[in-house]
PDB file of C-alpha atoms and ligand atoms in Angstrom:
ATOM      1  CA  MET A 429      50.552   0.962 -23.718  1.00 98.00           C
ATOM      2  CA  ARG A 430      51.470  -2.430 -21.534  1.00 98.00           C
ATOM      3  CA  ILE A 431      50.613  -2.572 -17.576  1.00 98.00           C
ATOM      4  CA  ILE A 432      53.333  -5.476 -15.855  1.00 98.00           C
ATOM      5  CA  ARG A 433      52.613  -5.674 -11.766  1.00 98.00           C
ATOM      6  CA  SER A 434      55.180  -7.737 -12.091  1.00 98.00           C
ATOM      7  CA  LEU A 435      58.464  -7.304 -10.716  1.00 98.00           C
ATOM      8  CA  GLY A 436      60.150 -10.784 -12.695  1.00 98.00           C
ATOM      9  CA  GLN A 437      58.672  -9.715 -15.840  1.00 98.00           C
ATOM     10  CA  MET A 438      59.142  -5.792 -15.897  1.00 98.00           C
ATOM     11  CA  GLN A 439      63.359  -6.888 -15.153  1.00 98.00           C
ATOM     12  CA  SER A 440      63.024  -9.209 -18.924  1.00 98.00           C
ATOM     13  CA  ALA A 441      60.952  -6.910 -20.810  1.00 98.00           C
ATOM     14  CA  ALA A 442      63.500  -4.510 -19.554  1.00 98.00           C
ATOM     15  CA  LEU A 443      66.054  -6.751 -20.478  1.00 98.00           C
ATOM     16  CA  ARG A 444      64.999  -7.661 -23.591  1.00 98.00           C
ATOM     17  CA  ALA A 445      64.831  -3.623 -25.549  1.00 98.00           C
ATOM     18  CA  ARG A 446      68.027  -2.652 -23.640  1.00 98.00           C
ATOM     19  CA  ARG A 447      70.133  -6.214 -25.894  1.00 98.00           C
ATOM     20  CA  ALA A 448      67.549  -5.103 -28.630  1.00 98.00           C
ATOM     21  CA  GLY A 449      69.789  -2.204 -28.038  1.00 98.00           C
ATOM     22  CA  LYS A 450      67.256   0.706 -27.509  1.00 98.00           C
ATOM     23  CA  THR A 451      67.084   2.800 -25.336  1.00 98.00           C
ATOM     24  CA  ILE A 452      65.100   3.636 -22.437  1.00 99.00           C
ATOM     25  CA  GLY A 453      64.055   6.484 -20.295  1.00 99.00           C
ATOM     26  CA  PHE A 454      61.812   6.241 -16.632  1.00 99.00           C
ATOM     27  CA  VAL A 455      59.831   8.368 -14.738  1.00 99.00           C
ATOM     28  CA  PRO A 456      59.630   6.661 -11.415  1.00 99.00           C
ATOM     29  CA  THR A 457      56.369   8.222  -9.743  1.00 98.00           C
ATOM     30  CA  MET A 458      53.526   7.549  -6.445  1.00 98.00           C
ATOM     31  CA  GLY A 459      50.971   8.067  -8.989  1.00 98.00           C
ATOM     32  CA  ALA A 460      48.214  10.433  -9.011  1.00 98.00           C
ATOM     33  CA  LEU A 461      49.972  12.099 -12.200  1.00 98.00           C
ATOM     34  CA  HIS A 462      49.564  16.054 -12.708  1.00 98.00           C
ATOM     35  CA  ASP A 463      51.164  17.782 -15.794  1.00 98.00           C
ATOM     36  CA  GLY A 464      54.102  18.016 -13.057  1.00 98.00           C
ATOM     37  CA  HIS A 465      54.515  14.290 -14.392  1.00 98.00           C
ATOM     38  CA  ALA A 466      53.625  14.144 -17.997  1.00 98.00           C
ATOM     39  CA  SER A 467      55.920  17.090 -18.592  1.00 98.00           C
ATOM     40  CA  LEU A 468      58.736  14.527 -18.066  1.00 98.00           C
ATOM     41  CA  ILE A 469      56.606  11.341 -19.392  1.00 99.00           C
ATOM     42  CA  ARG A 470      57.153  13.789 -22.821  1.00 98.00           C
ATOM     43  CA  ALA A 471      61.054  14.579 -21.686  1.00 98.00           C
ATOM     44  CA  ALA A 472      61.888  10.479 -21.926  1.00 99.00           C
ATOM     45  CA  ARG A 473      59.594  10.233 -25.248  1.00 98.00           C
ATOM     46  CA  ARG A 474      61.683  12.678 -27.329  1.00 98.00           C
ATOM     47  CA  ASP A 475      65.385  11.162 -25.623  1.00 98.00           C
ATOM     48  CA  THR A 476      64.897   7.832 -25.133  1.00 98.00           C
ATOM     49  CA  ASP A 477      62.999   4.905 -27.648  1.00 98.00           C
ATOM     50  CA  VAL A 478      61.272   2.805 -24.860  1.00 99.00           C
ATOM     51  CA  VAL A 479      59.348   5.279 -22.059  1.00 99.00           C
ATOM     52  CA  VAL A 480      58.629   3.216 -18.873  1.00 99.00           C
ATOM     53  CA  VAL A 481      56.492   4.862 -15.719  1.00 99.00           C
ATOM     54  CA  SER A 482      56.102   3.308 -12.213  1.00 99.00           C
ATOM     55  CA  ILE A 483      53.418   3.658 -10.185  1.00 98.00           C
ATOM     56  CA  PHE A 484      53.791   2.563  -6.726  1.00 98.00           C
ATOM     57  CA  VAL A 485      52.811   4.407  -3.321  1.00 98.00           C
ATOM     58  CA  ASN A 486      56.120   3.452  -1.540  1.00 98.00           C
ATOM     59  CA  PRO A 487      55.314   2.531   2.582  1.00 98.00           C
ATOM     60  CA  LEU A 488      59.262   2.752   3.637  1.00 98.00           C
ATOM     61  CA  GLN A 489      59.232   6.540   2.805  1.00 98.00           C
ATOM     62  CA  PHE A 490      56.430   7.187   5.032  1.00 98.00           C
ATOM     63  CA  GLY A 491      56.373   8.357   8.484  1.00 96.00           C
ATOM     64  CA  PRO A 492      54.368   6.602  10.859  1.00 94.00           C
ATOM     65  CA  ARG A 493      52.107   9.782  10.976  1.00 92.00           C
ATOM     66  CA  GLU A 494      52.348  10.933   7.773  1.00 95.00           C
ATOM     67  CA  ASP A 495      49.967   9.975   4.609  1.00 95.00           C
ATOM     68  CA  TYR A 496      50.280   6.855   3.306  1.00 97.00           C
ATOM     69  CA  ARG A 497      47.288   5.951   3.633  1.00 96.00           C
ATOM     70  CA  ARG A 498      45.603   8.844   2.647  1.00 95.00           C
ATOM     71  CA  TYR A 499      48.356   9.942  -0.553  1.00 97.00           C
ATOM     72  CA  PRO A 500      45.990  10.254  -3.703  1.00 97.00           C
ATOM     73  CA  ARG A 501      45.488   6.648  -5.999  1.00 97.00           C
ATOM     74  CA  THR A 502      44.260   7.275  -8.670  1.00 98.00           C
ATOM     75  CA  PHE A 503      45.227   4.340 -11.064  1.00 98.00           C
ATOM     76  CA  GLN A 504      42.360   5.156 -14.009  1.00 98.00           C
ATOM     77  CA  ARG A 505      43.361   8.416 -14.604  1.00 98.00           C
ATOM     78  CA  ASP A 506      46.631   7.923 -14.353  1.00 98.00           C
ATOM     79  CA  VAL A 507      46.958   5.405 -16.946  1.00 98.00           C
ATOM     80  CA  ALA A 508      44.973   7.885 -20.048  1.00 98.00           C
ATOM     81  CA  VAL A 509      48.033  10.350 -18.254  1.00 98.00           C
ATOM     82  CA  ALA A 510      50.855   8.398 -19.283  1.00 98.00           C
ATOM     83  CA  LYS A 511      49.688   7.189 -21.697  1.00 98.00           C
ATOM     84  CA  ARG A 512      48.728  10.404 -23.804  1.00 98.00           C
ATOM     85  CA  ALA A 513      52.086  11.496 -22.817  1.00 98.00           C
ATOM     86  CA  GLY A 514      53.979   8.610 -24.838  1.00 98.00           C
ATOM     87  CA  CYS A 515      54.409   5.835 -22.084  1.00 98.00           C
ATOM     88  CA  ASP A 516      55.419   2.192 -22.707  1.00 98.00           C
ATOM     89  CA  VAL A 517      55.031   0.876 -19.533  1.00 98.00           C
ATOM     90  CA  LEU A 518      53.133   0.967 -16.797  1.00 98.00           C
ATOM     91  CA  PHE A 519      55.362  -0.593 -14.508  1.00 99.00           C
ATOM     92  CA  ALA A 520      52.750  -0.731 -10.712  1.00 98.00           C
ATOM     93  CA  PRO A 521      54.317  -3.646  -8.322  1.00 98.00           C
ATOM     94  CA  THR A 522      53.059  -3.936  -5.288  1.00 98.00           C
ATOM     95  CA  ALA A 523      54.476  -3.944  -2.005  1.00 98.00           C
ATOM     96  CA  ALA A 524      53.915  -6.973  -1.025  1.00 98.00           C
ATOM     97  CA  ALA A 525      55.899  -7.780  -3.877  1.00 98.00           C
ATOM     98  CA  MET A 526      58.561  -4.921  -3.247  1.00 98.00           C
ATOM     99  CA  TYR A 527      59.277  -5.448   0.031  1.00 98.00           C
ATOM    100  CA  PRO A 528      58.728  -9.209   0.835  1.00 97.00           C
ATOM    101  CA  LYS A 529      58.706 -10.227   4.982  1.00 96.00           C
ATOM    102  CA  ASN A 530      62.549 -11.283   4.560  1.00 96.00           C
ATOM    103  CA  SER A 531      64.099  -8.767   2.239  1.00 95.00           C
ATOM    104  CA  ARG A 532      66.749  -6.823   5.126  1.00 96.00           C
ATOM    105  CA  THR A 533      68.750  -4.382   2.611  1.00 97.00           C
ATOM    106  CA  VAL A 534      68.192  -0.333   2.774  1.00 97.00           C
ATOM    107  CA  VAL A 535      70.199   2.502   0.607  1.00 98.00           C
ATOM    108  CA  VAL A 536      70.648   5.634   2.810  1.00 97.00           C
ATOM    109  CA  VAL A 537      73.161   8.348   1.790  1.00 97.00           C
ATOM    110  CA  THR A 538      74.957   9.341   3.941  1.00 96.00           C
ATOM    111  CA  GLY A 539      74.680  12.983   4.461  1.00 92.00           C
ATOM    112  CA  LEU A 540      72.360  13.713   2.557  1.00 93.00           C
ATOM    113  CA  SER A 541      69.828  11.955   4.275  1.00 92.00           C
ATOM    114  CA  GLU A 542      69.535  13.155   7.433  1.00 93.00           C
ATOM    115  CA  GLN A 543      69.529  16.852   7.110  1.00 94.00           C
ATOM    116  CA  LEU A 544      66.599  19.336   5.675  1.00 96.00           C
ATOM    117  CA  GLU A 545      63.497  17.477   4.789  1.00 96.00           C
ATOM    118  CA  GLY A 546      65.708  14.240   5.634  1.00 96.00           C
ATOM    119  CA  ALA A 547      65.055  16.498   9.833  1.00 95.00           C
ATOM    120  CA  SER A 548      61.778  16.521   9.561  1.00 94.00           C
ATOM    121  CA  ARG A 549      60.911  13.436   7.990  1.00 96.00           C
ATOM    122  CA  PRO A 550      63.064  11.065   9.297  1.00 96.00           C
ATOM    123  CA  GLY A 551      63.902   8.027   7.586  1.00 97.00           C
ATOM    124  CA  HIS A 552      61.236   9.698   4.346  1.00 98.00           C
ATOM    125  CA  PHE A 553      65.035   9.658   2.503  1.00 98.00           C
ATOM    126  CA  ARG A 554      65.879   6.083   3.357  1.00 98.00           C
ATOM    127  CA  GLY A 555      62.782   4.844   1.444  1.00 98.00           C
ATOM    128  CA  VAL A 556      63.261   7.094  -1.325  1.00 98.00           C
ATOM    129  CA  ALA A 557      66.507   5.756  -2.252  1.00 98.00           C
ATOM    130  CA  THR A 558      65.507   1.956  -1.481  1.00 98.00           C
ATOM    131  CA  VAL A 559      63.006   2.119  -4.058  1.00 98.00           C
ATOM    132  CA  VAL A 560      64.965   3.901  -6.727  1.00 99.00           C
ATOM    133  CA  ALA A 561      67.708   1.755  -6.204  1.00 98.00           C
ATOM    134  CA  LYS A 562      65.135  -0.680  -6.519  1.00 98.00           C
ATOM    135  CA  LEU A 563      63.265   0.702  -9.677  1.00 99.00           C
ATOM    136  CA  PHE A 564      66.156   1.099 -11.466  1.00 98.00           C
ATOM    137  CA  HIS A 565      67.871  -3.177 -11.285  1.00 98.00           C
ATOM    138  CA  LEU A 566      64.184  -3.432 -12.420  1.00 98.00           C
ATOM    139  CA  VAL A 567      63.960  -1.238 -14.836  1.00 98.00           C
ATOM    140  CA  GLN A 568      67.187  -1.077 -16.278  1.00 98.00           C
ATOM    141  CA  PRO A 569      67.289   2.065 -18.096  1.00 98.00           C
ATOM    142  CA  THR A 570      69.168   4.689 -19.584  1.00 98.00           C
ATOM    143  CA  ALA A 571      68.278   7.759 -18.640  1.00 98.00           C
ATOM    144  CA  ALA A 572      65.650   8.386 -15.316  1.00 99.00           C
ATOM    145  CA  TYR A 573      63.871  12.076 -15.348  1.00 99.00           C
ATOM    146  CA  VAL A 574      62.618  13.897 -12.117  1.00 98.00           C
ATOM    147  CA  GLY A 575      61.141  17.469 -11.071  1.00 98.00           C
ATOM    148  CA  GLN A 576      63.716  20.064  -9.307  1.00 98.00           C
ATOM    149  CA  LYS A 577      60.492  20.152  -6.948  1.00 98.00           C
ATOM    150  CA  ASP A 578      62.150  17.998  -5.150  1.00 98.00           C
ATOM    151  CA  TYR A 579      65.265  19.009  -5.237  1.00 98.00           C
ATOM    152  CA  GLN A 580      67.126  16.932  -1.895  1.00 98.00           C
ATOM    153  CA  GLN A 581      65.140  13.927  -3.055  1.00 98.00           C
ATOM    154  CA  SER A 582      66.603  14.841  -7.379  1.00 98.00           C
ATOM    155  CA  CYS A 583      70.385  15.552  -5.716  1.00 98.00           C
ATOM    156  CA  LEU A 584      70.308  12.425  -3.079  1.00 98.00           C
ATOM    157  CA  ILE A 585      68.906  10.039  -5.744  1.00 98.00           C
ATOM    158  CA  ARG A 586      72.327  11.934  -8.615  1.00 98.00           C
ATOM    159  CA  ARG A 587      74.811  11.192  -4.871  1.00 98.00           C
ATOM    160  CA  MET A 588      73.512   7.583  -5.398  1.00 98.00           C
ATOM    161  CA  VAL A 589      73.588   6.923  -8.943  1.00 98.00           C
ATOM    162  CA  ASP A 590      77.582   7.932  -8.624  1.00 98.00           C
ATOM    163  CA  ASP A 591      78.080   6.508  -5.369  1.00 98.00           C
ATOM    164  CA  LEU A 592      76.900   3.806  -6.435  1.00 98.00           C
ATOM    165  CA  ASP A 593      77.625   3.195 -10.759  1.00 98.00           C
ATOM    166  CA  VAL A 594      74.388   3.221 -12.147  1.00 98.00           C
ATOM    167  CA  PRO A 595      74.629   2.927 -15.307  1.00 98.00           C
ATOM    168  CA  VAL A 596      71.476   5.753 -15.649  1.00 98.00           C
ATOM    169  CA  ARG A 597      71.417   9.847 -16.554  1.00 98.00           C
ATOM    170  CA  VAL A 598      69.165  11.099 -14.178  1.00 98.00           C
ATOM    171  CA  ASN A 599      67.796  14.354 -16.291  1.00 98.00           C
ATOM    172  CA  VAL A 600      66.396  17.160 -13.624  1.00 98.00           C
ATOM    173  CA  LEU A 601      63.300  19.382 -15.241  1.00 98.00           C
ATOM    174  CA  PRO A 602      62.319  22.194 -13.859  1.00 98.00           C
ATOM    175  CA  THR A 603      59.142  22.669 -11.588  1.00 98.00           C
ATOM    176  CA  VAL A 604      55.632  22.255 -13.854  1.00 98.00           C
ATOM    177  CA  ARG A 605      53.154  25.366 -11.838  1.00 98.00           C
ATOM    178  CA  GLU A 606      49.787  26.000 -12.014  1.00 98.00           C
ATOM    179  CA  ARG A 607      48.574  29.234 -12.969  1.00 98.00           C
ATOM    180  CA  ASP A 608      48.579  31.315 -10.164  1.00 98.00           C
ATOM    181  CA  GLY A 609      52.851  29.714  -8.960  1.00 98.00           C
ATOM    182  CA  LEU A 610      51.993  26.545  -6.911  1.00 98.00           C
ATOM    183  CA  ALA A 611      54.356  23.947  -7.783  1.00 98.00           C
ATOM    184  CA  MET A 612      52.463  21.177  -8.884  1.00 98.00           C
ATOM    185  CA  SER A 613      51.728  18.257  -5.873  1.00 98.00           C
ATOM    186  CA  SER A 614      49.520  14.992  -5.960  1.00 96.00           C
ATOM    187  CA  ARG A 615      49.609  17.151  -2.462  1.00 96.00           C
ATOM    188  CA  ASN A 616      47.556  19.854  -4.060  1.00 98.00           C
ATOM    189  CA  ALA A 617      44.554  18.011  -3.753  1.00 96.00           C
ATOM    190  CA  TYR A 618      44.255  18.068  -0.092  1.00 97.00           C
ATOM    191  CA  LEU A 619      43.382  21.275   0.075  1.00 98.00           C
ATOM    192  CA  THR A 620      40.634  22.867   1.024  1.00 98.00           C
ATOM    193  CA  PRO A 621      39.437  25.777  -1.157  1.00 98.00           C
ATOM    194  CA  GLN A 622      40.733  28.469   1.461  1.00 98.00           C
ATOM    195  CA  GLN A 623      43.520  26.420   1.387  1.00 98.00           C
ATOM    196  CA  ARG A 624      44.758  26.839  -1.998  1.00 98.00           C
ATOM    197  CA  ARG A 625      43.529  30.102  -2.588  1.00 98.00           C
ATOM    198  CA  GLU A 626      46.706  30.183   0.883  1.00 98.00           C
ATOM    199  CA  ALA A 627      48.757  28.006  -1.656  1.00 98.00           C
ATOM    200  CA  PRO A 628      50.255  30.392  -3.530  1.00 98.00           C
ATOM    201  CA  VAL A 629      52.187  32.117  -0.504  1.00 98.00           C
ATOM    202  CA  LEU A 630      54.951  29.695  -0.907  1.00 98.00           C
ATOM    203  CA  ALA A 631      56.004  30.653  -4.704  1.00 98.00           C
ATOM    204  CA  ARG A 632      56.093  34.125  -4.086  1.00 98.00           C
ATOM    205  CA  ALA A 633      58.227  34.261  -1.015  1.00 98.00           C
ATOM    206  CA  LEU A 634      60.768  32.402  -2.597  1.00 98.00           C
ATOM    207  CA  ARG A 635      59.953  34.066  -6.157  1.00 98.00           C
ATOM    208  CA  ALA A 636      60.939  37.240  -3.944  1.00 98.00           C
ATOM    209  CA  ALA A 637      64.352  36.279  -2.470  1.00 98.00           C
ATOM    210  CA  ALA A 638      65.150  35.143  -5.556  1.00 98.00           C
ATOM    211  CA  ARG A 639      64.804  38.628  -6.180  1.00 98.00           C
ATOM    212  CA  ASN A 640      65.946  40.396  -3.898  1.00 98.00           C
ATOM    213  CA  ILE A 641      68.980  38.375  -4.771  1.00 98.00           C
ATOM    214  CA  ARG A 642      69.956  38.884  -7.759  1.00 97.00           C
ATOM    215  CA  ARG A 643      69.352  42.919  -6.489  1.00 97.00           C
ATOM    216  CA  GLY A 644      73.320  42.573  -4.538  1.00 97.00           C
ATOM    217  CA  GLU A 645      71.517  41.060  -0.791  1.00 98.00           C
ATOM    218  CA  ARG A 646      73.667  38.357   0.524  1.00 98.00           C
ATOM    219  CA  ARG A 647      73.243  37.946   3.703  1.00 98.00           C
ATOM    220  CA  ALA A 648      71.012  34.113   4.112  1.00 98.00           C
ATOM    221  CA  SER A 649      69.250  35.409   7.597  1.00 98.00           C
ATOM    222  CA  THR A 650      67.921  38.561   5.925  1.00 98.00           C
ATOM    223  CA  VAL A 651      66.720  36.555   2.642  1.00 98.00           C
ATOM    224  CA  ARG A 652      65.437  34.744   5.156  1.00 98.00           C
ATOM    225  CA  ALA A 653      63.873  36.571   7.195  1.00 98.00           C
ATOM    226  CA  GLY A 654      62.311  37.768   3.857  1.00 98.00           C
ATOM    227  CA  ILE A 655      60.716  35.034   2.927  1.00 98.00           C
ATOM    228  CA  ALA A 656      59.680  34.098   6.383  1.00 98.00           C
ATOM    229  CA  ARG A 657      57.917  37.975   6.265  1.00 98.00           C
ATOM    230  CA  ALA A 658      55.753  36.700   2.829  1.00 98.00           C
ATOM    231  CA  LEU A 659      54.379  33.032   3.950  1.00 98.00           C
ATOM    232  CA  ALA A 660      53.266  35.488   7.241  1.00 97.00           C
ATOM    233  CA  CYS A 661      50.672  37.282   4.752  1.00 96.00           C
ATOM    234  CA  ALA A 662      48.705  33.926   3.903  1.00 98.00           C
ATOM    235  CA  PRO A 663      47.038  33.624   8.021  1.00 97.00           C
ATOM    236  CA  HIS A 664      47.055  29.876   8.034  1.00 97.00           C
ATOM    237  CA  ALA A 665      50.205  29.359   6.891  1.00 98.00           C
ATOM    238  CA  ARG A 666      52.611  27.811   9.291  1.00 98.00           C
ATOM    239  CA  VAL A 667      56.692  27.401   8.227  1.00 98.00           C
ATOM    240  CA  ASP A 668      57.695  24.642   8.580  1.00 97.00           C
ATOM    241  CA  ARG A 669      60.777  24.988   7.641  1.00 97.00           C
ATOM    242  CA  ILE A 670      63.389  27.590   5.740  1.00 98.00           C
ATOM    243  CA  ASP A 671      66.458  26.894   4.154  1.00 98.00           C
ATOM    244  CA  ILE A 672      69.136  28.567   2.222  1.00 98.00           C
ATOM    245  CA  VAL A 673      71.874  25.820   0.765  1.00 98.00           C
ATOM    246  CA  ASP A 674      74.958  25.561  -1.404  1.00 98.00           C
ATOM    247  CA  ALA A 675      72.809  24.304  -5.026  1.00 98.00           C
ATOM    248  CA  ALA A 676      75.747  21.266  -4.989  1.00 96.00           C
ATOM    249  CA  THR A 677      76.330  20.426  -1.637  1.00 95.00           C
ATOM    250  CA  LEU A 678      73.160  21.229  -0.023  1.00 97.00           C
ATOM    251  CA  GLU A 679      75.241  23.029   3.173  1.00 96.00           C
ATOM    252  CA  PRO A 680      74.128  26.169   4.658  1.00 97.00           C
ATOM    253  CA  VAL A 681      75.319  29.034   3.644  1.00 98.00           C
ATOM    254  CA  ALA A 682      75.194  32.425   6.053  1.00 98.00           C
ATOM    255  CA  ARG A 683      76.933  34.601   2.970  1.00 98.00           C
ATOM    256  CA  LEU A 684      75.520  34.045  -0.119  1.00 98.00           C
ATOM    257  CA  ARG A 685      77.929  33.048  -4.038  1.00 97.00           C
ATOM    258  CA  GLY A 686      77.875  30.289  -5.974  1.00 97.00           C
ATOM    259  CA  ARG A 687      74.565  28.619  -7.350  1.00 98.00           C
ATOM    260  CA  VAL A 688      71.899  28.653  -4.421  1.00 98.00           C
ATOM    261  CA  ALA A 689      68.807  26.694  -3.798  1.00 98.00           C
ATOM    262  CA  LEU A 690      65.871  28.146  -1.328  1.00 98.00           C
ATOM    263  CA  LEU A 691      64.745  25.736   0.226  1.00 98.00           C
ATOM    264  CA  ALA A 692      61.072  26.174   1.738  1.00 98.00           C
ATOM    265  CA  ALA A 693      58.002  24.069   3.401  1.00 98.00           C
ATOM    266  CA  ILE A 694      54.630  25.302   4.740  1.00 98.00           C
ATOM    267  CA  ARG A 695      51.509  23.551   6.593  1.00 98.00           C
ATOM    268  CA  LEU A 696      48.570  23.958   5.574  1.00 98.00           C
ATOM    269  CA  GLY A 697      46.057  22.604   8.488  1.00 97.00           C
ATOM    270  CA  GLY A 698      47.207  19.354   7.557  1.00 95.00           C
ATOM    271  CA  THR A 699      48.790  19.413   4.360  1.00 97.00           C
ATOM    272  CA  ARG A 700      52.176  19.959   3.715  1.00 97.00           C
ATOM    273  CA  LEU A 701      53.691  21.294   0.809  1.00 98.00           C
ATOM    274  CA  ILE A 702      57.898  22.522  -0.338  1.00 98.00           C
ATOM    275  CA  ASP A 703      59.046  24.097  -3.228  1.00 98.00           C
ATOM    276  CA  ASN A 704      62.433  25.640  -3.694  1.00 98.00           C
ATOM    277  CA  VAL A 705      64.178  28.480  -7.146  1.00 98.00           C
ATOM    278  CA  LEU A 706      67.685  28.011  -7.837  1.00 98.00           C
ATOM    279  CA  VAL A 707      69.495  30.811  -7.649  1.00 98.00           C
ATOM    280  CA  ALA A 708      72.379  31.569  -9.188  1.00 98.00           C
ATOM    281  CA  VAL A 709      74.413  34.488  -7.281  1.00 97.00           C
ATOM    282  CA  PRO A 710      75.566  36.967  -9.604  1.00 91.00           C
TER     283      PRO A 710
HETATM  284  O1  LIG B 733      59.106  11.383  -6.221  1.00 92.92           O
HETATM  285  C1  LIG B 733      58.319  10.463  -6.243  1.00 92.92           C
HETATM  286  O2  LIG B 733      57.198  10.665  -6.411  1.00 92.92           O
HETATM  287  C2  LIG B 733      59.000  10.028  -4.926  1.00 92.92           C
HETATM  288  O3  LIG B 733      59.731  10.258  -3.990  1.00 92.92           O
HETATM  289  C3  LIG B 733      59.354   8.695  -6.146  1.00 92.92           C
HETATM  290  C4  LIG B 733      61.349   9.213  -6.623  1.00 92.92           C
HETATM  291  C5  LIG B 733      59.022   8.322  -7.136  1.00 92.92           C
HETATM  292  C6  LIG B 733      60.672   7.300  -5.131  1.00 92.92           C
HETATM  293  O4  LIG B 733      58.784   6.403  -4.143  1.00 92.92           O
END
């Protein structure tokens, strides 16, 4: 596995591969790789000739009071995880190279950036769209692989790719979970043992809500109240958001029909956890 840090070298290697007729599968990450990332890398390995994984803790997507500085950085371990899962090229640029002082351009996916998670984290999705657009130019992927855990992010990337005619197929893969249902996330490392014991309440609450819908509940307000009640079972969990939206448009819905996404975010101490389930309303 080759490690590339320079933007120019990454782009040249990608262009050479594409000119040679090879397909490139790309997994963008911020490192602290876990089994969720490994499953994306393995999918890219199955589908494409050259697998590129980026590791870049993107300062542009963190708010001033968020965890940019303490975000887990585990590069040596990540190298081993990426290699084992089938990565050919690990791209790990520096922030100074990605955002030189004179850079001025940002990417905003209007209507998808500011609502839901975007309302709780102003500027976050502008940072995500900007870095992903830059990474796509540098890595020249045929296909990109992202997780459903960051559902709004996956919708935003798909929208950006469609709107800007970027020739990349975006594959959204199911969330990988711990045995007790907790969605895998690099931020799980922040949890104390007590918080870790309470964290699966998020997945449990969403699963119970999905069951309730399948049994016939159609009022979003009732489903929402059920999720809030279930989350209240964890004494230290504070609800940050519960959103019930159309899975395609991310517009809030009052009566459930078609495909809906149940999205929730909680705080356990200083750690913010998100999760979601998609439900095809019978
Ligand atoms: O999901 C992530 O890890 C990040 O938001 C991404 C897509 C790598 C952009 O920095």
